[in-house]
């Protein structure tokens, strides 16, 4: 049975399968494999989709993170990459226009950090969160004000703006000096004119007021009274705005809001004049005050641009004073309907001589202008410039090369004004050290522009951070640093601990002088019929008066009142003793004896004795020559002085003659 079973198995295994069986077996295996393959493909597709989604999500997150990173002005790309790309790909003017567009569209970075309290300062009675400002020339047409404030500037200055549109000088008109970090420009006051700029400023105010009103409505409708506690300023502003149908700059001013529309920030408008205007005309500046003044926190009169023919001649004192007076009158008219003050400044060039800078300071003080910006660009080309390609181009030079000139001009004006005029420093500021130098030279605030193009939009934050660190290290503030670097004339102040003693006889001499003045006044009073003086104290007066003449009566009364409370030296046996304790005698004893005999004071006696000692003795002609040196000589006042002078008088005579004739070889 076992063998049969084996025989049955062998033929079974060795017999080939039929084609039908084989096909069915292969079909079963193929279906299984296909299923596996389909499953693998599905898994692969799912994996690819998942991976794609992960990559997409990661890219989105990375892009968002990079975007957030780039929105912070402290990002390194704004310092090391973007400025270089802008420099390689654009010319200076095109790069500036592109930057303005990005700022206008809100695509520029922002300063995301609060300013350190040590940077807070006060300018023209207004608080600033920081003293770093943007100079005029960047945003000439008032297109990107809010974007510039978002970079962290405490002051943003737009312009210069001229009354009528003008294209400026032909292009190219801006040139980089990259090795010096400087720029030469001859833009020539390219401006769209007052009206387009005014319309932009008006639209900015309207949009802001509408946002405030919408915020107020949302706050009241959502959380009610809690919003009033959390946002009292916003609600207060909205209540003011809701009561006026027309939105104007005056409306914002009535609400106590700065025209910058930013808390503790200032919007400045720089006023220029058209090339077609008369050189000595002030009409352009007056129009600027009237048209743009309502939209500004401060106004700047630009008389120092080197690119407008004849403009810098307006800095002469005789011309400048008249110009500033007219502008001040126009400004004062605005103040009649304005709740907040409107400071007026003048911007000067760094190329003026010291005497011209002092004249500018005097003109500003005389006309009651509020401040000075020092300085504009320079027409000089200092030695040592490294960028030779464009160095000889016509125009104003800005950047670090102008810094020494600006600092010198600033210090001259600060010393001349004795710190009474607030100054804003401008010219070559690229770091916190530069800002501190200007502060020590007298600048209450500083402005920059050229450095922004070379160092990127994060420069204001870097300067503020470094500046705050420096100030905290020195345990001081920005306001306390202003003017500390200048040499000050020492002022004598008596010590509160150690009293300064008087020289012997000083008090007596002073009191006798008062008594003498009193007697002179009494004699004059008698001449005018106001009183009398003792006959023994009368002296000849050097002019003739009429009795009853009252021309000088009030003056005499005032003089009498001044000396009435002074001690009087009365007649006594010892004339040099008064109501005060006796002092040590200031003249020789023998003269005191003669003073007592003659009835005169020791001061009068000593003065006459010195005069006699320094003059040749008067010897009567009728005396024999043998007696001329032994007899006493009588002076005109009756004082008898011996011709044989004591040793101390001889010594005084020799000293006085030596002072009159310092020749040591002269024989006396």
XYZ file of C-alpha atoms in Angstrom:
668
model
C 0.000 0.000 0.000
C 2.846 2.227 0.776
C 4.490 1.615 -2.614
C 1.284 2.183 -4.434
C 0.785 5.424 -2.764
C 4.252 6.422 -3.749
C 3.602 5.387 -7.351
C 0.473 7.425 -7.343
C 2.297 10.547 -6.091
C 5.116 10.474 -8.596
C 3.006 10.446 -11.715
C 0.876 13.198 -10.169
C 3.800 15.488 -9.675
C 5.418 14.742 -12.935
C 2.354 15.224 -15.100
C 2.363 18.707 -16.612
C -0.587 20.980 -15.914
C -3.001 21.818 -18.619
C -2.894 25.291 -20.217
C -6.194 26.131 -18.644
C -4.920 25.345 -15.182
C -1.735 27.262 -15.781
C -3.631 30.333 -17.007
C -5.911 30.225 -14.051
C -2.937 30.013 -11.665
C -1.119 32.846 -13.393
C -4.270 34.936 -13.352
C -4.583 34.463 -9.630
C -0.949 35.507 -9.049
C -1.224 38.473 -11.401
C -4.353 39.769 -9.710
C -2.646 39.593 -6.347
C 0.382 41.375 -7.629
C -1.750 43.997 -9.301
C -3.578 44.556 -6.061
C -0.335 45.002 -4.243
C 0.866 47.339 -6.925
C -2.311 49.397 -6.741
C -2.014 49.565 -3.008
C 1.613 50.656 -3.294
C 0.692 53.296 -5.836
C -2.073 54.611 -3.632
C 0.284 54.721 -0.707
C 2.933 56.479 -2.802
C 0.396 59.014 -4.057
C -0.791 59.650 -0.539
C 2.782 60.022 0.611
C 3.544 62.406 -2.217
C 0.475 64.463 -1.439
C 1.356 64.518 2.216
C 4.930 65.474 1.459
C 3.759 68.144 -0.956
C 1.392 69.523 1.619
C 4.104 69.480 4.235
C 6.523 71.235 1.907
C 3.871 73.776 0.936
C 2.963 74.382 4.549
C 6.604 74.650 5.494
C 7.172 77.093 2.656
C 4.184 79.142 3.758
C 5.337 79.144 7.348
C 8.892 79.969 6.312
C 7.652 82.738 4.054
C 5.443 84.084 6.805
C 8.284 83.896 9.282
C 10.607 85.615 6.837
C 7.953 88.231 6.180
C 7.531 88.860 9.884
C 11.297 88.934 10.211
C 11.601 91.429 7.377
C 8.858 93.627 8.819
C 11.106 94.291 11.810
C 13.536 97.058 10.932
C 16.207 95.368 13.069
C 16.450 92.477 10.561
C 19.923 92.010 9.148
C 18.674 91.947 5.558
C 17.808 95.629 5.851
C 21.372 96.394 6.806
C 23.490 94.030 4.708
C 21.422 92.955 1.685
C 18.712 95.390 0.619
C 20.890 98.546 0.630
C 23.531 96.782 -1.466
C 20.925 95.487 -3.923
C 19.424 98.960 -4.209
C 22.860 100.454 -4.787
C 23.736 97.931 -7.522
C 20.405 98.019 -9.333
C 19.304 101.663 -9.206
C 20.669 105.174 -9.440
C 20.256 107.356 -6.306
C 17.097 109.164 -7.400
C 15.355 106.004 -8.660
C 16.267 104.207 -5.445
C 14.730 107.007 -3.393
C 11.509 106.911 -5.431
C 11.265 103.118 -5.053
C 11.716 103.427 -1.301
C 8.948 106.032 -1.153
C 6.569 103.677 -3.003
C 7.317 100.776 -0.649
C 6.773 103.005 2.374
C 3.549 104.359 0.899
C 2.191 100.842 0.263
C 3.046 99.659 3.766
C 5.630 97.162 2.526
C 8.543 98.707 4.360
C 9.770 97.461 7.759
C 8.739 99.004 11.055
C 10.347 99.876 14.324
C 8.730 97.354 16.665
C 10.398 98.437 19.922
C 9.373 101.168 22.347
C 11.870 103.975 22.821
C 13.938 104.033 25.996
C 12.832 106.738 28.490
C 16.367 108.206 28.578
C 15.807 109.355 24.984
C 12.726 111.423 25.792
C 13.272 115.119 25.333
C 11.340 118.347 25.009
C 11.482 120.593 21.961
C 9.530 123.857 21.668
C 7.436 122.809 24.635
C 6.498 119.512 22.986
C 7.578 116.077 24.155
C 9.457 113.733 21.823
C 9.894 110.018 22.434
C 13.330 110.277 20.835
C 15.488 113.038 19.321
C 16.229 111.303 15.987
C 14.568 112.942 12.981
C 14.453 112.575 9.205
C 15.800 115.585 7.324
C 14.022 117.253 4.418
C 14.725 116.027 0.900
C 13.622 112.394 1.120
C 9.825 112.711 1.010
C 9.486 115.936 -0.941
C 5.828 115.448 -1.923
C 4.409 114.176 1.428
C 3.669 110.699 0.045
C 4.936 108.366 2.798
C 4.644 110.226 6.101
C 3.137 107.351 8.096
C 5.623 104.831 6.728
C 8.495 107.089 7.760
C 7.113 107.509 11.265
C 6.883 103.715 11.442
C 10.669 103.549 10.986
C 10.973 105.117 14.435
C 11.727 108.771 13.713
C 10.738 111.330 16.327
C 10.556 114.057 13.662
C 9.679 113.640 9.979
C 10.341 116.644 7.755
C 8.794 116.777 4.286
C 9.791 119.065 1.429
C 11.165 121.415 0.429
C 7.821 122.507 -1.019
C 7.538 125.477 -3.383
C 4.328 127.447 -4.074
C 4.190 126.555 -7.772
C 5.196 123.256 -9.407
C 8.714 123.133 -10.800
C 10.699 120.179 -12.192
C 14.057 121.070 -10.713
C 17.354 120.657 -12.507
C 17.919 118.226 -15.422
C 18.840 114.622 -14.663
C 21.170 113.089 -13.632
C 21.210 115.257 -10.530
C 22.124 112.858 -7.709
C 25.470 111.077 -7.413
C 26.698 108.532 -4.900
C 30.143 108.693 -3.330
C 30.054 105.146 -1.874
C 33.579 105.075 -0.462
C 32.746 108.177 1.581
C 29.146 107.253 2.395
C 28.174 110.576 0.827
C 25.892 111.964 -1.875
C 26.073 115.013 -4.134
C 22.732 116.401 -5.271
C 21.590 119.322 -7.368
C 17.865 118.559 -7.412
C 16.946 122.231 -7.426
C 13.739 122.191 -5.342
C 11.823 119.749 -7.567
C 8.311 120.108 -6.199
C 4.703 119.491 -7.183
C 3.690 122.723 -5.465
C 1.688 123.706 -2.409
C -1.731 122.517 -3.544
C -0.961 118.830 -4.302
C 0.966 118.531 -1.049
C -1.862 120.215 0.875
C -4.369 117.774 -0.661
C -2.292 114.788 0.462
C -2.005 116.172 3.965
C -5.752 116.840 4.062
C -6.561 113.311 2.829
C -4.272 111.878 5.490
C -6.117 113.791 8.207
C -9.530 112.714 6.881
C -8.576 109.042 6.757
C -7.238 109.185 10.276
C -10.371 110.856 11.646
C -12.566 108.250 9.951
C -10.544 105.468 11.548
C -10.939 107.088 14.945
C -14.710 107.399 14.476
C -15.016 103.772 13.383
C -12.993 102.637 16.373
C -15.261 104.655 18.656
C -18.395 103.120 17.213
C -16.967 99.627 17.502
C -15.855 100.167 21.077
C -19.150 101.585 22.265
C -21.262 98.951 20.510
C -19.144 96.019 21.673
C -17.941 96.575 25.217
C -19.497 99.880 26.150
C -18.148 101.567 29.238
C -15.127 99.296 29.497
C -13.855 100.799 26.261
C -14.119 104.283 27.699
C -11.796 103.228 30.481
C -9.397 101.423 28.163
C -9.402 104.038 25.368
C -10.346 107.418 26.894
C -8.203 109.402 24.439
C -9.674 107.763 21.363
C -13.228 108.250 22.606
C -12.535 111.864 23.524
C -11.164 112.581 20.073
C -14.125 110.864 18.452
C -16.577 112.987 20.439
C -14.874 116.142 19.185
C -14.806 114.920 15.581
C -18.437 113.786 15.657
C -19.578 117.354 16.344
C -18.107 118.774 13.125
C -19.449 118.020 9.652
C -16.186 118.994 7.914
C -12.906 117.302 8.687
C -10.032 119.799 8.635
C -6.602 120.212 10.161
C -8.078 122.756 12.592
C -10.453 120.085 13.832
C -7.539 117.818 14.705
C -5.811 120.733 16.385
C -8.880 121.545 18.469
C -8.829 117.982 19.765
C -5.257 118.507 20.972
C -3.867 115.977 18.497
C -0.482 116.742 16.896
C -0.490 117.130 13.128
C 1.846 114.150 12.955
C -1.169 112.128 14.172
C 1.370 110.277 16.321
C 1.738 110.662 20.055
C 4.904 112.600 20.975
C 6.066 112.897 17.348
C 6.389 116.022 15.188
C 5.612 116.591 11.509
C 7.760 119.327 10.002
C 7.208 121.081 6.662
C 10.192 122.619 4.869
C 9.310 125.711 2.824
C 11.218 126.663 -0.325
C 10.859 129.287 -3.026
C 10.471 129.030 -6.785
C 13.366 129.823 -9.094
C 11.160 132.269 -10.975
C 10.462 134.351 -7.856
C 12.394 137.521 -7.105
C 15.549 136.872 -5.153
C 14.588 139.170 -2.262
C 10.907 138.214 -2.234
C 9.422 136.663 0.906
C 6.030 135.992 -0.683
C 6.788 132.318 -1.341
C 7.549 131.671 2.322
C 4.470 133.577 3.510
C 2.303 131.512 1.135
C 3.855 128.358 2.521
C 2.961 129.357 6.064
C -0.617 130.142 5.089
C -1.178 127.013 2.969
C 0.773 124.292 4.772
C 1.071 125.725 8.281
C -2.268 124.260 9.464
C -0.982 120.740 8.709
C 2.407 121.061 10.428
C 3.745 120.784 13.954
C 6.670 122.994 12.940
C 7.726 124.989 9.873
C 11.226 125.405 8.423
C 12.303 128.329 6.242
C 14.945 127.015 3.844
C 17.343 129.805 2.828
C 20.416 127.601 2.460
C 19.964 125.251 -0.495
C 22.942 125.640 -2.850
C 20.892 124.591 -5.893
C 18.591 127.623 -6.183
C 20.348 130.716 -7.582
C 20.622 133.567 -5.091
C 18.909 131.688 -2.267
C 21.890 131.633 0.081
C 22.207 135.419 -0.110
C 19.047 135.533 1.996
C 21.216 134.475 4.959
C 22.730 137.959 5.192
C 21.577 139.555 8.397
C 20.077 142.690 6.844
C 17.989 140.580 4.445
C 17.289 137.683 6.804
C 15.803 139.816 9.570
C 13.261 141.393 7.223
C 12.348 138.021 5.734
C 11.898 136.351 9.098
C 9.793 139.217 10.460
C 7.308 138.854 7.603
C 7.155 135.086 8.048
C 6.663 135.461 11.806
C 3.737 137.825 11.185
C 2.108 135.242 8.901
C 2.698 132.507 11.473
C 1.229 134.599 14.281
C -1.980 135.071 12.312
C -2.375 131.290 12.189
C -1.978 131.098 15.949
C -5.105 133.217 16.435
C -7.265 130.193 15.567
C -4.836 127.451 16.543
C -4.887 125.712 19.896
C -1.267 124.505 19.871
C 1.882 126.527 19.080
C 3.540 126.398 15.661
C 7.333 126.717 16.012
C 9.167 128.438 13.170
C 12.764 127.536 12.314
C 15.339 128.616 9.751
C 17.783 126.215 8.075
C 21.292 127.547 7.433
C 24.335 126.434 5.464
C 27.579 125.141 7.007
C 29.648 127.318 4.665
C 29.061 130.606 6.505
C 31.875 132.331 8.371
C 31.760 132.602 12.150
C 30.657 136.230 11.979
C 27.885 135.329 9.519
C 26.734 132.498 11.777
C 26.626 134.919 14.691
C 24.583 137.316 12.551
C 22.103 134.516 11.841
C 21.847 133.800 15.555
C 21.241 137.478 16.316
C 18.651 137.773 13.543
C 16.760 134.752 14.852
C 16.794 136.109 18.388
C 15.719 139.593 17.300
C 12.804 138.345 15.196
C 11.541 135.844 17.793
C 12.019 132.846 15.489
C 11.892 129.652 17.532
C 14.934 127.690 16.368
C 17.647 126.912 13.817
C 18.519 123.752 11.869
C 22.287 123.426 11.423
C 22.989 122.598 8.697
C 22.188 122.058 5.011
C 24.556 120.541 2.427
C 27.953 122.089 1.708
C 29.381 123.302 -1.591
C 32.896 122.555 -0.357
C 34.824 119.428 -1.277
C 37.037 118.646 1.709
C 40.379 116.958 1.031
C 40.508 113.233 1.598
C 37.404 112.206 -0.340
C 37.934 108.673 -1.668
C 35.253 108.537 -4.370
C 36.830 110.372 -7.286
C 34.287 109.533 -9.988
C 31.661 112.159 -9.145
C 33.496 114.350 -6.664
C 33.628 117.318 -9.047
C 29.919 117.296 -9.829
C 28.088 120.531 -9.071
C 25.740 120.424 -6.090
C 25.543 120.094 -2.343
C 27.583 117.443 -0.563
C 25.904 115.496 2.253
C 26.985 112.647 4.493
C 29.969 112.164 6.830
C 32.250 114.667 4.996
C 29.948 117.544 5.997
C 29.911 116.618 9.691
C 32.929 118.738 10.818
C 31.478 121.832 9.149
C 28.038 121.276 10.663
C 29.451 120.677 14.144
C 31.522 123.846 14.001
C 28.589 125.939 12.806
C 26.389 124.445 15.515
C 28.846 125.239 18.303
C 29.310 128.831 17.073
C 25.566 129.496 17.056
C 25.048 127.772 20.421
C 27.755 129.856 22.074
C 26.484 133.043 20.468
C 22.922 132.438 21.640
C 24.118 131.136 25.035
C 21.813 128.163 24.591
C 18.676 130.313 24.409
C 17.737 129.154 20.887
C 16.783 125.476 20.386
C 18.995 123.936 17.711
C 18.576 120.831 15.537
C 21.809 119.287 14.300
C 22.020 117.828 10.813
C 24.933 116.669 8.690
C 26.825 113.385 8.537
C 25.065 111.559 11.381
C 25.440 107.796 10.972
C 25.764 106.469 14.537
C 25.003 107.080 18.193
C 28.460 108.595 18.641
C 27.691 111.164 15.954
C 24.372 112.014 17.591
C 26.083 112.478 20.959
C 28.671 114.798 19.421
C 25.897 117.006 18.102
C 24.120 116.941 21.462
C 27.277 118.010 23.284
C 27.738 120.810 20.746
C 24.271 122.143 21.596
C 21.724 120.220 19.490
C 18.407 119.480 21.201
C 17.593 117.007 18.401
C 19.291 115.649 15.276
C 18.296 114.750 11.728
C 19.712 112.344 9.138
C 18.996 111.381 5.538
C 22.036 110.246 3.522
C 22.963 107.544 6.041
C 19.519 105.984 5.601
C 20.359 105.126 1.985
C 23.660 103.469 2.878
C 22.700 101.731 6.135
C 19.082 100.791 5.531
C 15.750 101.470 7.252
C 16.906 99.883 10.499
C 19.384 102.693 11.162
C 17.072 104.773 13.405
C 16.500 101.802 15.739
C 20.207 100.938 15.884
C 21.119 104.521 16.706
C 18.457 104.686 19.410
C 19.536 101.389 20.980
C 23.216 102.350 21.021
C 22.399 105.832 22.238
C 20.275 104.544 25.111
C 23.038 102.132 26.129
C 25.607 104.943 26.136
C 23.391 107.267 28.149
C 22.550 104.601 30.714
C 26.226 103.721 31.079
C 26.912 107.365 31.935
C 23.808 107.566 34.156
C 22.388 110.511 32.225
C 19.722 111.388 29.639
C 19.712 112.999 26.221
C 18.386 116.303 27.569
C 21.172 116.486 30.128
C 23.831 116.004 27.435
C 22.839 119.050 25.377
C 25.638 121.627 25.336
C 27.926 119.775 27.751
C 30.813 119.541 25.294
C 31.375 123.283 24.979
C 33.770 125.287 27.087
C 31.902 127.561 29.434
C 33.195 130.790 30.968
C 33.669 130.188 34.698
C 31.312 132.213 36.838
C 32.548 133.421 40.221
C 30.313 132.372 43.070
C 31.216 133.132 46.700
C 31.711 130.043 48.793
C 28.858 129.314 51.145
C 31.318 127.775 53.613
C 34.385 129.994 53.558
C 33.463 133.674 53.470
C 35.686 135.899 51.369
C 37.151 138.617 53.592
C 37.495 142.258 52.621
C 40.855 143.974 52.345
C 41.594 146.357 55.256
C 39.590 149.557 54.993
C 37.358 148.314 52.132
C 34.096 148.660 54.041
C 35.016 152.136 55.255
C 35.928 153.202 51.731
C 32.627 151.912 50.388
C 30.583 153.661 53.066
C 32.435 156.922 52.535
C 31.682 156.663 48.828
C 27.989 156.265 49.642
C 28.130 159.283 51.929
C 29.842 161.309 49.218
C 27.167 160.361 46.691
C 24.497 161.323 49.196
C 25.995 164.772 49.605
C 26.197 165.236 45.839
C 22.530 164.275 45.530
C 21.539 166.661 48.298
C 23.347 169.486 46.545
C 21.558 168.707 43.297
C 18.259 168.531 45.157
C 18.908 172.005 46.558
C 19.656 173.290 43.056
C 16.281 171.959 41.914
C 14.517 173.280 44.976
C 14.014 169.831 46.461
C 16.115 170.129 49.588
C 19.387 171.358 50.983
C 22.885 170.220 51.801
C 25.290 171.325 54.521
C 27.428 174.236 53.400
C 30.605 172.399 54.351
C 29.794 169.612 51.898
C 28.937 171.703 48.832
C 30.918 171.279 45.649
C 30.681 172.963 42.283
C 28.351 171.142 39.919
C 29.460 170.845 36.294
C 26.311 172.340 34.724
C 23.880 175.178 35.233
C 20.379 174.487 36.524
C 17.325 176.613 36.920
C 15.375 176.611 40.145
C 12.122 174.813 39.892
C 13.232 172.800 36.874
C 11.766 169.299 37.353
C 13.416 167.522 34.470
C 15.654 165.475 36.754
C 13.499 165.542 39.873
C 12.254 161.949 39.618
C 15.758 160.685 38.908
C 17.102 162.436 41.994
C 14.303 161.021 44.104
C 15.194 157.496 42.973
C 18.884 158.067 43.655
C 18.086 159.476 47.093
C 15.980 156.416 47.903
C 18.832 154.116 46.934
C 21.352 155.660 49.337
C 18.980 156.505 52.195
C 19.436 153.135 53.867
C 23.265 153.300 53.756
C 25.299 154.079 56.920
C 26.232 157.735 57.447
C 29.647 158.659 58.751
C 28.923 161.410 61.280
C 31.232 164.043 62.682
C 33.445 162.651 65.415
C 36.845 163.143 66.911
C 38.141 160.328 64.752
C 36.746 160.909 61.221
C 37.633 157.452 59.945
C 35.301 155.845 62.482
C 31.699 155.334 61.407
C 28.715 153.356 62.497
C 30.483 150.109 61.588
C 33.318 148.559 63.594
C 36.595 150.334 63.088
C 38.969 148.826 60.561
C 42.713 148.914 60.478
C 43.981 152.255 59.076
C 44.712 152.147 55.363
C 47.003 155.262 55.371
C 50.075 156.274 57.367
C 49.504 157.581 60.888
C 50.919 161.047 60.220
C 48.321 161.541 57.457
C 45.549 160.581 59.874
C 46.772 163.275 62.229
C 46.690 165.833 59.441
C 43.223 164.632 58.406
C 41.953 165.292 61.907
C 43.463 168.760 61.914
C 42.090 169.613 58.455
C 38.647 168.040 59.065
C 38.716 165.823 55.974
C 38.348 162.091 55.497
C 41.347 159.829 55.307
C 40.418 158.797 51.746
C 40.457 162.387 50.501
C 43.684 163.078 52.323
C 45.391 159.951 51.018
C 44.330 160.665 47.429
C 45.648 164.204 47.578
C 48.864 163.068 49.203
C 49.497 160.541 46.438
C 48.843 163.196 43.810
C 51.288 165.541 45.472
C 53.825 162.761 45.862
C 53.749 161.920 42.171
C 54.020 165.540 41.038
C 56.861 168.015 41.333
C 56.532 170.162 44.486
C 55.375 173.740 43.937
C 57.949 176.027 45.567
C 57.074 179.712 46.069
C 59.276 181.929 43.905
C 59.998 184.397 46.709
C 61.771 181.780 48.767
C 65.517 181.466 48.666
C 66.800 178.461 46.807
C 68.467 177.213 49.940
C 65.087 176.916 51.644
C 63.226 175.255 48.770
C 63.810 171.766 50.081
C 63.232 172.460 53.763
C 59.960 174.366 53.739
C 56.554 172.673 53.634
C 54.410 172.995 50.487
C 50.741 173.921 50.711
C 48.370 172.274 48.245
C 45.438 173.946 46.573
C 43.079 172.574 49.200
C 45.159 173.858 52.060
C 46.745 170.532 52.991
C 50.333 170.958 54.070
C 52.696 168.330 52.761
C 56.395 168.302 53.580
C 58.769 168.663 50.640
C 60.947 166.090 52.269
C 58.681 163.099 51.614
C 58.590 160.072 53.910
C 60.087 156.852 52.612
C 56.727 155.201 51.915
C 55.554 158.098 49.734
C 58.854 158.081 47.825
C 58.397 154.383 47.228
C 54.848 154.923 45.953
C 56.106 157.610 43.594
C 58.764 155.295 42.180
C 56.243 152.496 41.655
C 53.780 154.774 39.889
C 56.462 156.158 37.606
C 57.649 152.652 36.797
C 54.129 151.676 35.775
C 53.836 154.744 33.577
C 57.230 154.145 31.941
C 58.236 150.459 31.971
C 61.692 151.200 30.486
C 64.066 149.762 33.108
C 67.052 151.723 31.749
C 65.459 155.114 32.189
C 67.018 157.178 34.955
C 64.475 158.685 37.341
